[in-house]
Short mmCIF file of C-alpha atoms and ligand atoms in Angstrom, two decimals:
data_model
loop_
_atom_site.label_atom_id
_atom_site.label_comp_id
_atom_site.label_asym_id
_atom_site.label_seq_id
_atom_site.Cartn_x
_atom_site.Cartn_y
_atom_site.Cartn_z
CA MET A 1 -24.04 -8.02 6.24
CA THR A 2 -26.66 -10.41 4.75
CA ASP A 3 -24.57 -10.87 1.64
CA ALA A 4 -21.51 -11.62 3.66
CA LEU A 5 -23.25 -14.05 5.91
CA ALA A 6 -24.79 -15.74 2.83
CA ALA A 7 -21.57 -16.22 1.26
CA ARG A 8 -19.94 -17.65 4.46
CA ALA A 9 -18.29 -20.96 3.97
CA PRO A 10 -19.68 -23.85 6.03
CA ALA A 11 -18.67 -23.97 9.78
CA ALA A 12 -16.56 -26.49 11.21
CA SER A 13 -18.12 -28.27 14.13
CA PRO A 14 -17.93 -26.37 17.57
CA SER A 15 -15.00 -27.08 19.76
CA ILE A 16 -16.68 -27.81 22.92
CA PRO A 17 -19.53 -30.43 22.67
CA PRO A 18 -22.36 -29.95 24.97
CA ALA A 19 -22.19 -31.72 28.36
CA GLY A 20 -22.91 -35.38 28.24
CA VAL A 21 -22.24 -35.80 24.43
CA GLU A 22 -19.61 -38.24 23.91
CA THR A 23 -17.19 -37.47 21.17
CA ALA A 24 -14.52 -39.35 19.18
CA GLY A 25 -11.80 -38.41 21.51
CA PRO A 26 -10.99 -35.74 24.22
CA VAL A 27 -11.37 -32.13 22.85
CA SER A 28 -8.58 -29.70 23.18
CA LEU A 29 -9.30 -26.51 25.24
CA VAL A 30 -6.49 -24.70 23.45
CA GLY A 31 -7.95 -21.71 21.41
CA VAL A 32 -11.26 -21.64 23.20
CA THR A 33 -12.88 -18.55 24.54
CA ARG A 34 -13.83 -17.88 28.17
CA GLN A 35 -17.42 -18.80 27.34
CA GLY A 36 -16.21 -22.09 26.01
CA LEU A 37 -14.14 -22.76 29.03
CA ALA A 38 -16.96 -22.07 31.32
CA GLU A 39 -19.10 -24.63 29.36
CA ALA A 40 -16.35 -27.15 29.66
CA LEU A 41 -16.11 -26.57 33.47
CA ARG A 42 -19.79 -26.95 33.78
CA GLY A 43 -19.56 -30.04 31.86
CA VAL A 44 -17.25 -31.72 34.32
CA GLY A 45 -19.46 -30.73 37.33
CA VAL A 46 -17.90 -27.43 38.42
CA PRO A 47 -20.59 -25.68 40.54
CA GLU A 48 -21.88 -22.47 38.93
CA ARG A 49 -20.56 -20.23 41.89
CA GLU A 50 -17.01 -21.39 41.11
CA VAL A 51 -17.03 -21.28 37.30
CA ARG A 52 -15.79 -17.80 37.01
CA MET A 53 -12.94 -18.18 39.25
CA ARG A 54 -11.93 -21.48 37.52
CA VAL A 55 -12.20 -19.97 34.12
CA GLY A 56 -9.76 -17.40 35.32
CA GLN A 57 -7.31 -20.14 36.41
CA LEU A 58 -7.50 -21.99 33.16
CA TRP A 59 -7.08 -18.88 31.23
CA HIS A 60 -4.02 -17.82 33.04
CA TRP A 61 -2.53 -21.30 32.58
CA ILE A 62 -3.39 -21.79 28.93
CA TYR A 63 -2.80 -18.28 27.55
CA HIS A 64 -0.49 -16.54 29.94
CA ARG A 65 1.95 -19.53 30.83
CA GLY A 66 1.31 -21.87 27.79
CA ALA A 67 0.73 -24.74 29.83
CA ALA A 68 0.48 -27.99 27.86
CA SER A 69 -0.67 -30.35 30.64
CA PHE A 70 -3.39 -29.89 33.22
CA ASP A 71 -0.91 -31.25 35.75
CA ASP A 72 1.00 -27.93 35.46
CA MET A 73 -1.93 -26.20 37.06
CA THR A 74 -0.68 -26.14 40.51
CA ASN A 75 -3.43 -23.99 42.02
CA VAL A 76 -6.20 -26.11 40.55
CA GLY A 77 -7.39 -29.17 42.78
CA LYS A 78 -5.94 -32.46 41.87
CA GLY A 79 -9.50 -33.95 41.50
CA LEU A 80 -10.60 -31.30 39.06
CA ARG A 81 -7.29 -31.57 37.06
CA ALA A 82 -7.97 -35.33 36.73
CA GLU A 83 -11.60 -34.75 35.64
CA LEU A 84 -10.43 -32.14 33.06
CA ALA A 85 -7.78 -34.38 31.66
CA ARG A 86 -10.40 -37.25 31.36
CA ARG A 87 -12.66 -35.12 29.05
CA PHE A 88 -10.13 -32.68 27.44
CA THR A 89 -6.62 -32.05 26.39
CA LEU A 90 -4.25 -28.95 25.89
CA ASP A 91 -3.05 -30.30 22.61
CA ARG A 92 -1.98 -28.06 19.73
CA PRO A 93 -2.86 -28.58 16.12
CA GLN A 94 -0.01 -30.90 14.71
CA VAL A 95 3.02 -29.20 13.16
CA VAL A 96 3.57 -31.37 10.21
CA SER A 97 6.83 -29.54 9.12
CA GLU A 98 8.81 -26.47 10.01
CA GLN A 99 11.18 -24.80 7.64
CA VAL A 100 13.51 -22.08 8.96
CA SER A 101 15.07 -19.72 6.49
CA ARG A 102 18.65 -18.23 6.73
CA ASP A 103 17.03 -14.83 7.39
CA GLY A 104 15.06 -16.40 10.38
CA THR A 105 11.57 -16.70 8.66
CA ARG A 106 9.78 -19.70 9.73
CA LYS A 107 6.90 -21.53 7.97
CA TRP A 108 4.98 -24.18 9.56
CA LEU A 109 2.52 -26.49 7.91
CA ILE A 110 -0.17 -27.13 10.56
CA ARG A 111 -2.83 -29.83 10.41
CA MET A 112 -5.85 -29.04 12.47
CA ALA A 113 -7.72 -31.76 14.44
CA SER A 114 -10.24 -33.83 12.43
CA THR A 115 -13.73 -32.50 12.63
CA GLY A 116 -15.29 -35.94 11.82
CA PRO A 117 -14.85 -39.34 10.29
CA HIS A 118 -14.43 -38.10 6.81
CA ASP A 119 -11.93 -35.43 7.64
CA ARG A 120 -8.26 -35.88 7.94
CA GLY A 121 -7.82 -32.31 9.36
CA ALA A 122 -7.53 -29.04 7.41
CA GLU A 123 -3.96 -28.26 6.54
CA ILE A 124 -2.76 -24.70 6.54
CA GLU A 125 0.53 -22.64 6.69
CA ALA A 126 1.50 -20.09 9.11
CA VAL A 127 4.52 -17.87 8.45
CA TYR A 128 6.59 -16.21 11.19
CA ILE A 129 8.61 -13.28 10.09
CA PRO A 130 11.12 -11.93 12.71
CA GLU A 131 12.66 -8.58 12.65
CA ALA A 132 15.33 -7.05 14.96
CA ASP A 133 12.57 -5.58 17.21
CA ARG A 134 9.29 -7.35 16.46
CA GLY A 135 7.92 -10.94 15.01
CA THR A 136 4.98 -11.09 12.92
CA LEU A 137 2.91 -14.07 12.47
CA CYS A 138 0.61 -14.38 9.44
CA VAL A 139 -2.59 -16.47 10.27
CA SER A 140 -5.30 -17.90 8.13
CA SER A 141 -8.99 -17.44 8.67
CA GLN A 142 -10.48 -20.10 6.39
CA VAL A 143 -9.17 -23.03 4.47
CA GLY A 144 -9.32 -21.87 0.94
CA CYS A 145 -11.38 -18.80 -0.12
CA THR A 146 -14.83 -18.49 -1.91
CA LEU A 147 -13.75 -15.24 -3.65
CA ASN A 148 -11.75 -16.24 -6.72
CA CYS A 149 -9.63 -13.16 -7.19
CA SER A 150 -7.87 -13.94 -10.55
CA PHE A 151 -4.30 -13.50 -9.46
CA CYS A 152 -4.60 -15.55 -6.12
CA HIS A 153 -3.99 -19.14 -5.96
CA THR A 154 -6.08 -19.72 -2.90
CA GLY A 155 -9.13 -18.75 -4.71
CA THR A 156 -8.68 -21.82 -7.04
CA GLN A 157 -8.72 -24.33 -4.20
CA LYS A 158 -11.90 -26.40 -3.96
CA LEU A 159 -12.19 -27.28 -0.42
CA VAL A 160 -13.45 -24.30 1.50
CA ARG A 161 -14.38 -24.13 5.22
CA ASN A 162 -14.35 -21.53 8.03
CA LEU A 163 -11.69 -22.14 10.60
CA THR A 164 -13.13 -22.10 14.14
CA THR A 165 -12.27 -19.65 16.63
CA ALA A 166 -10.14 -22.11 18.28
CA GLU A 167 -8.27 -23.01 15.21
CA ILE A 168 -7.36 -19.40 14.46
CA VAL A 169 -6.06 -18.87 17.97
CA ALA A 170 -4.32 -22.12 17.96
CA GLN A 171 -2.03 -20.77 15.26
CA LEU A 172 -0.58 -18.21 17.52
CA MET A 173 -0.21 -20.91 20.39
CA VAL A 174 1.83 -23.09 17.97
CA ALA A 175 3.88 -19.99 16.87
CA ARG A 176 4.63 -19.15 20.58
CA ASP A 177 5.52 -22.81 21.48
CA ARG A 178 7.83 -22.89 18.56
CA VAL A 179 9.66 -19.71 19.14
CA GLY A 180 9.67 -20.22 22.97
CA ASP A 181 7.45 -17.16 23.55
CA TRP A 182 6.21 -18.12 26.92
CA PRO A 183 7.54 -17.19 30.57
CA GLY A 184 10.50 -19.30 31.32
CA ALA A 185 10.76 -20.92 27.89
CA SER A 186 14.13 -20.90 25.91
CA ARG A 187 14.09 -19.41 22.43
CA PRO A 188 15.36 -21.41 19.43
CA THR A 189 18.98 -20.67 18.42
CA ASP A 190 18.56 -21.90 14.87
CA GLY A 191 17.49 -18.53 13.46
CA LEU A 192 16.73 -14.95 14.30
CA ILE A 193 14.38 -14.32 17.14
CA PRO A 194 13.72 -10.57 17.88
CA ASP A 195 15.54 -9.11 20.84
CA ALA A 196 12.30 -8.06 22.46
CA GLU A 197 10.10 -9.10 25.28
CA ARG A 198 7.61 -10.76 23.02
CA ALA A 199 9.04 -12.96 20.24
CA VAL A 200 5.53 -12.86 18.44
CA SER A 201 4.65 -9.25 18.75
CA ASN A 202 2.23 -8.85 15.70
CA VAL A 203 -0.57 -10.77 14.00
CA VAL A 204 -1.70 -10.22 10.41
CA LEU A 205 -4.78 -11.88 9.13
CA MET A 206 -3.18 -12.22 5.75
CA GLY A 207 -3.09 -16.03 5.25
CA MET A 208 -5.75 -18.02 3.56
CA GLY A 209 -9.29 -16.84 3.43
CA GLU A 210 -11.52 -13.94 3.53
CA PRO A 211 -11.56 -13.03 7.27
CA LEU A 212 -14.69 -10.84 7.14
CA TYR A 213 -16.66 -14.08 5.56
CA ASN A 214 -15.70 -15.80 8.95
CA PHE A 215 -16.53 -12.64 10.88
CA GLU A 216 -17.75 -14.14 14.26
CA ASN A 217 -14.93 -16.74 14.63
CA VAL A 218 -12.34 -14.19 13.60
CA ARG A 219 -13.77 -11.54 16.13
CA ASP A 220 -13.90 -14.16 18.69
CA ALA A 221 -10.38 -15.22 18.24
CA MET A 222 -9.04 -11.64 18.25
CA GLU A 223 -10.83 -11.26 21.47
CA VAL A 224 -8.95 -14.23 23.00
CA VAL A 225 -5.68 -13.07 21.38
CA SER A 226 -5.92 -9.46 22.75
CA ASP A 227 -7.10 -10.48 26.20
CA GLY A 228 -4.79 -8.67 28.69
CA GLU A 229 -4.62 -11.69 31.15
CA GLY A 230 -3.70 -14.09 28.51
CA LEU A 231 -1.97 -13.69 25.15
CA SER A 232 -2.11 -9.90 25.48
CA LEU A 233 -1.60 -8.75 22.00
CA SER A 234 -2.80 -5.21 21.53
CA ARG A 235 -5.25 -4.63 18.81
CA ARG A 236 -3.18 -2.10 17.30
CA ARG A 237 -0.70 -4.98 16.59
CA ILE A 238 -3.18 -6.92 14.76
CA THR A 239 -4.02 -6.25 10.95
CA LEU A 240 -6.98 -7.72 9.27
CA SER A 241 -6.69 -7.90 5.53
CA THR A 242 -9.97 -7.84 3.52
CA SER A 243 -10.69 -7.94 -0.30
CA GLY A 244 -13.46 -5.35 0.49
CA VAL A 245 -16.48 -6.81 2.12
CA VAL A 246 -17.94 -3.31 2.48
CA PRO A 247 -20.94 -4.03 4.79
CA MET A 248 -18.67 -5.80 7.16
CA ILE A 249 -16.14 -3.10 7.60
CA PRO A 250 -17.91 -0.89 10.17
CA ARG A 251 -18.45 -3.94 12.27
CA ALA A 252 -14.93 -5.00 11.93
CA GLY A 253 -14.08 -1.44 13.23
CA GLU A 254 -16.55 -1.69 16.27
CA GLU A 255 -16.22 -5.19 17.14
CA ILE A 256 -12.67 -6.19 16.34
CA GLY A 257 -10.92 -2.77 16.54
CA SER A 258 -7.93 -4.09 14.74
CA MET A 259 -5.76 -2.30 12.12
CA LEU A 260 -7.18 -2.55 8.63
CA ALA A 261 -5.65 -3.70 5.30
CA ILE A 262 -7.51 -3.37 2.06
CA SER A 263 -6.52 -5.46 -0.92
CA LEU A 264 -7.22 -2.71 -3.54
CA HIS A 265 -4.90 -3.93 -6.52
CA ALA A 266 -6.53 -1.60 -9.15
CA VAL A 267 -7.85 2.05 -9.34
CA ARG A 268 -10.55 1.45 -11.75
CA ASP A 269 -13.75 -0.65 -11.35
CA ASP A 270 -13.47 -2.38 -14.71
CA LEU A 271 -10.02 -3.77 -13.85
CA ARG A 272 -10.93 -4.32 -10.16
CA ASN A 273 -13.89 -6.30 -11.22
CA GLU A 274 -11.66 -8.64 -13.05
CA LEU A 275 -8.85 -8.95 -10.26
CA VAL A 276 -11.22 -8.89 -7.44
CA PRO A 277 -14.60 -10.08 -8.54
CA LEU A 278 -16.19 -9.04 -5.18
CA ASN A 279 -15.72 -5.44 -6.63
CA LYS A 280 -18.81 -6.14 -8.84
CA LYS A 281 -20.88 -5.95 -5.50
CA TYR A 282 -18.92 -3.26 -3.70
CA PRO A 283 -17.14 -0.96 -6.08
CA ILE A 284 -14.17 1.25 -5.32
CA ALA A 285 -16.00 4.27 -4.36
CA GLU A 286 -18.05 2.43 -1.80
CA LEU A 287 -15.08 0.64 -0.37
CA LEU A 288 -13.26 3.92 -0.06
CA GLU A 289 -16.06 5.45 1.73
CA ALA A 290 -16.22 2.54 4.31
CA CYS A 291 -12.48 3.26 4.80
CA ARG A 292 -12.98 6.87 5.57
CA SER A 293 -15.39 6.07 8.23
CA TYR A 294 -13.32 3.45 9.86
CA PRO A 295 -13.05 4.26 13.56
CA GLY A 296 -9.85 5.79 15.20
CA LEU A 297 -7.81 6.73 12.06
CA SER A 298 -5.10 9.18 12.36
CA ASN A 299 -1.68 9.59 11.03
CA ALA A 300 -0.38 6.96 13.66
CA ARG A 301 -3.16 4.74 12.90
CA ARG A 302 -3.54 4.30 9.05
CA ILE A 303 -5.24 1.92 6.79
CA THR A 304 -2.84 -0.02 4.58
CA PHE A 305 -3.64 -0.50 0.99
CA GLU A 306 -2.33 -3.53 -0.62
CA TYR A 307 -1.48 -3.37 -4.31
CA VAL A 308 -0.15 -6.37 -6.10
CA MET A 309 2.29 -5.49 -8.99
CA LEU A 310 1.04 -7.17 -12.10
CA LYS A 311 2.98 -6.65 -15.31
CA GLY A 312 1.17 -4.52 -17.85
CA VAL A 313 -1.94 -4.82 -16.05
CA ASN A 314 -2.13 -2.38 -13.13
CA ASP A 315 1.39 -0.99 -13.04
CA SER A 316 1.66 2.02 -15.13
CA LEU A 317 2.59 5.30 -13.73
CA ALA A 318 -0.79 6.66 -14.56
CA ASP A 319 -2.23 4.00 -12.18
CA ALA A 320 0.37 5.16 -9.38
CA ARG A 321 -0.87 8.78 -9.88
CA GLU A 322 -4.43 7.67 -9.77
CA LEU A 323 -3.82 5.57 -6.60
CA VAL A 324 -2.64 8.54 -4.55
CA ARG A 325 -5.25 10.75 -5.89
CA LEU A 326 -8.05 8.20 -4.76
CA LEU A 327 -6.66 7.77 -1.34
CA LYS A 328 -6.11 11.50 -0.73
CA GLY A 329 -7.73 12.35 2.58
CA ILE A 330 -7.50 8.83 3.99
CA PRO A 331 -4.71 8.28 6.58
CA ALA A 332 -3.11 5.42 4.48
CA LYS A 333 0.05 3.50 3.82
CA ILE A 334 0.63 1.78 0.59
CA ASN A 335 1.99 -1.80 0.36
CA LEU A 336 3.17 -2.63 -3.04
CA ILE A 337 3.32 -6.42 -3.12
CA PRO A 338 5.49 -8.16 -5.96
CA PHE A 339 3.15 -10.72 -7.71
CA ASN A 340 3.92 -14.18 -6.85
CA PRO A 341 3.26 -16.21 -9.87
CA TRP A 342 1.83 -19.89 -9.61
CA PRO A 343 1.53 -22.60 -12.19
CA GLY A 344 -1.16 -21.79 -14.66
CA THR A 345 -1.53 -18.20 -13.87
CA ARG A 346 -1.90 -15.65 -16.67
CA TYR A 347 -0.23 -12.93 -14.80
CA GLU A 348 3.51 -11.93 -14.33
CA CYS A 349 5.17 -9.96 -11.80
CA SER A 350 5.98 -6.29 -12.69
CA ASP A 351 9.68 -5.58 -13.61
CA TRP A 352 11.67 -4.43 -10.64
CA GLU A 353 12.55 -1.16 -12.42
CA ARG A 354 8.75 -0.54 -12.61
CA ILE A 355 8.06 -1.43 -9.24
CA GLU A 356 10.69 1.16 -8.18
CA SER A 357 9.35 3.94 -10.40
CA PHE A 358 5.70 3.20 -9.18
CA SER A 359 6.89 3.35 -5.60
CA GLU A 360 8.68 6.61 -6.27
CA VAL A 361 5.52 8.19 -7.49
CA VAL A 362 3.79 6.97 -4.17
CA PHE A 363 6.75 8.17 -2.15
CA ARG A 364 6.74 11.59 -3.76
CA ALA A 365 3.01 11.96 -2.69
CA GLY A 366 3.97 11.56 0.79
CA TYR A 367 3.59 7.75 1.37
CA ALA A 368 6.29 5.59 2.83
CA SER A 369 6.91 2.88 0.25
CA PRO A 370 10.08 1.14 1.08
CA VAL A 371 11.64 -1.21 -1.36
CA ARG A 372 11.53 -4.45 0.67
CA THR A 373 14.13 -7.19 0.99
CA PRO A 374 12.50 -10.47 0.13
CA ARG A 375 12.22 -12.85 3.15
CA GLY A 376 12.50 -16.52 3.44
CA ARG A 377 13.36 -17.16 -0.22
CA ASP A 378 15.37 -20.37 0.61
CA ILE A 379 12.86 -22.24 2.46
CA LEU A 380 10.04 -21.05 0.29
CA ALA A 381 12.08 -22.43 -2.80
CA ALA A 382 12.53 -25.77 -0.83
CA CYS A 383 8.85 -26.16 -0.20
CA GLY A 384 8.39 -28.24 -3.11
CA GLN A 385 9.32 -31.24 -0.71
CA LEU A 386 6.07 -30.71 1.07
CA LYS A 387 2.93 -32.66 0.38
CA SER A 388 1.12 -31.97 -2.74
CA GLU A 389 -1.91 -30.61 -1.19
CA THR A 390 0.09 -27.79 0.28
CA GLU A 391 1.41 -26.76 -3.13
CA LYS A 392 -1.67 -24.45 -3.37
CA LEU A 393 -0.70 -22.70 -0.29
CA ARG A 394 2.60 -21.95 -1.31
CA ALA A 395 1.94 -18.92 -3.27
CA ARG A 396 0.42 -17.25 -0.29
CA ALA A 397 3.49 -18.09 1.91
CA ARG A 398 5.93 -16.86 -0.47
CA MET A 399 3.85 -13.66 -1.17
CA MET A 400 3.64 -12.97 2.48
CA ALA A 401 7.31 -13.56 3.13
CA GLU A 402 8.42 -11.45 0.00
CA SER A 403 6.20 -8.56 0.72
CA GLY A 404 8.10 -8.09 4.09
CA ILE A 405 5.24 -8.08 6.38
CA GLY A 406 6.38 -5.94 9.21
CA PRO A 407 5.39 -3.33 11.81
CA GLU A 408 1.60 -2.98 12.23
CA GLY A 409 1.50 -5.93 10.15
CA LEU A 410 2.81 -4.92 6.70
CA PHE A 411 5.77 -2.72 6.40
CA LEU A 412 9.38 -3.60 6.69
CA GLY A 413 11.43 -0.45 7.82
CA SER A 414 8.57 1.95 7.60
CA GLU A 415 8.12 4.96 9.73
CA ALA A 416 5.87 3.24 12.15
N1 SAH B 501 -8.51 -12.57 1.61
C1 SAH B 501 -7.84 -11.39 2.20
C2 SAH B 501 -6.67 -11.71 3.02
C3 SAH B 501 -5.77 -12.81 2.65
S1 SAH B 501 -4.90 -12.36 1.00
C4 SAH B 501 -7.59 -10.40 1.17
O1 SAH B 501 -7.65 -10.69 0.04
O2 SAH B 501 -7.10 -9.28 1.62
C5 SAH B 501 -3.50 -11.55 1.62
C6 SAH B 501 -2.93 -10.71 0.61
O3 SAH B 501 -2.27 -11.21 -0.58
C7 SAH B 501 -4.19 -9.86 -0.33
O4 SAH B 501 -3.74 -8.48 -0.47
C8 SAH B 501 -3.92 -10.53 -1.56
O5 SAH B 501 -4.66 -9.84 -2.62
C9 SAH B 501 -2.53 -10.87 -1.84
N2 SAH B 501 -2.24 -11.92 -2.79
C10 SAH B 501 -3.02 -12.99 -3.15
N3 SAH B 501 -2.26 -13.68 -4.19
C11 SAH B 501 -1.14 -13.21 -4.28
C12 SAH B 501 -0.16 -13.36 -5.16
N4 SAH B 501 -0.09 -14.47 -6.01
N5 SAH B 501 0.81 -12.59 -5.25
C13 SAH B 501 0.94 -11.56 -4.46
N6 SAH B 501 -0.10 -11.15 -3.53
C14 SAH B 501 -1.17 -11.89 -3.52
FE1 SF4 B 502 -9.66 -14.89 -1.25
FE2 SF4 B 502 -7.86 -12.74 -0.61
FE3 SF4 B 502 -7.27 -14.68 -2.45
FE4 SF4 B 502 -8.96 -12.95 -3.03
S1 SF4 B 502 -7.02 -12.48 -2.63
S2 SF4 B 502 -9.13 -15.13 -3.44
S3 SF4 B 502 -10.12 -12.67 -1.02
S4 SF4 B 502 -7.65 -15.05 -0.23
#
């Protein structure tokens, strides 16, 4: 754990300033925890005996109803509403652009609020992938990543900071706004929205960053997201993807309780050291041991192993056989991800025939490994029109879209 904490990126400033502290502008309460709301209420003079009840009211309006104005909160007295509006907002981070694919995949470029005079606001992308009966949102946990996996573009980005709890939650708030996923809201008609009660039914922590290097904020954000009186997303519909921060995996199981995905990508330590340098610290055997001990595993609750297909690097059929041998005894799914090339990369995506024959070996060993339809190609192809800073983020977005993130986060058309 100490390793993981030592490697944490610098935190952004907290979302709720202490009472009495003047800030540059009013702070948004969107994405804030119950504890944060309680502090905000104390800060505007709500007596201690009322705080719990008031937190419940705000919680309902913000996270169950999606209120965008304190004026909507009809059961909160006018005086308190005005006082809240003076100090706080219900602003979401700014959606700089939205692109909708022919297949309904939506990609938003989101600019977070500025954290100080020298910050224009971090920009991240979130991708929404609708299917007939579910909608999956891919969220980021950090801006950039410190881990430098050799095939990943995010790892080459210089700017790295942890997203706050509120910034992580806000990605879901933005998505629900945009797809009309609030009681009484109308859903957009310019693209597929699942024919289900919830337009956003699943969350995958597969965007930018290593979620287990921002553990507390990710944990608290998932607490907000899964709260039954608010956003109500069951923890079984949340998948956390990690490159293998072994000491934090048991804590993730105990304190987050989401589904787990492991970025494995290689079956031998020498190669994994190269692809995922964190492997030098936490080699494959230790990683798989942590997986075996992950709480609550069963055939219905499996760990997903992600495996990026790199031509001539990790895609031999011997690798496929070794993969199924390694995973023996672990309730697992295998997600083969076509490599998404980026300018300057030394890797290429495996040939399609090779991906198919690799997947055939995996399939014969008893793992579902559907050949997936790429998603959102048209809008991702068009994303060259976005600002240059976001270029770095494109690889991730395209990869997510093409890997067909689906039920329980990762499979499209699997058995789940
Ligand atoms: N940092 C975490 C979560 C974000 S990355 C992790 O590594 O698991 C989400 C997934 O995308 C990981 O499996 C990652 O290895 C994979 N990925 C990164 N770059 C990619 C690329 N260029 N093509 C395909 N998959 C990629
Ligand atoms: Fe970071 Fe994941 Fe990219 Fe590795 S693959 S550099 S851990 S975001």
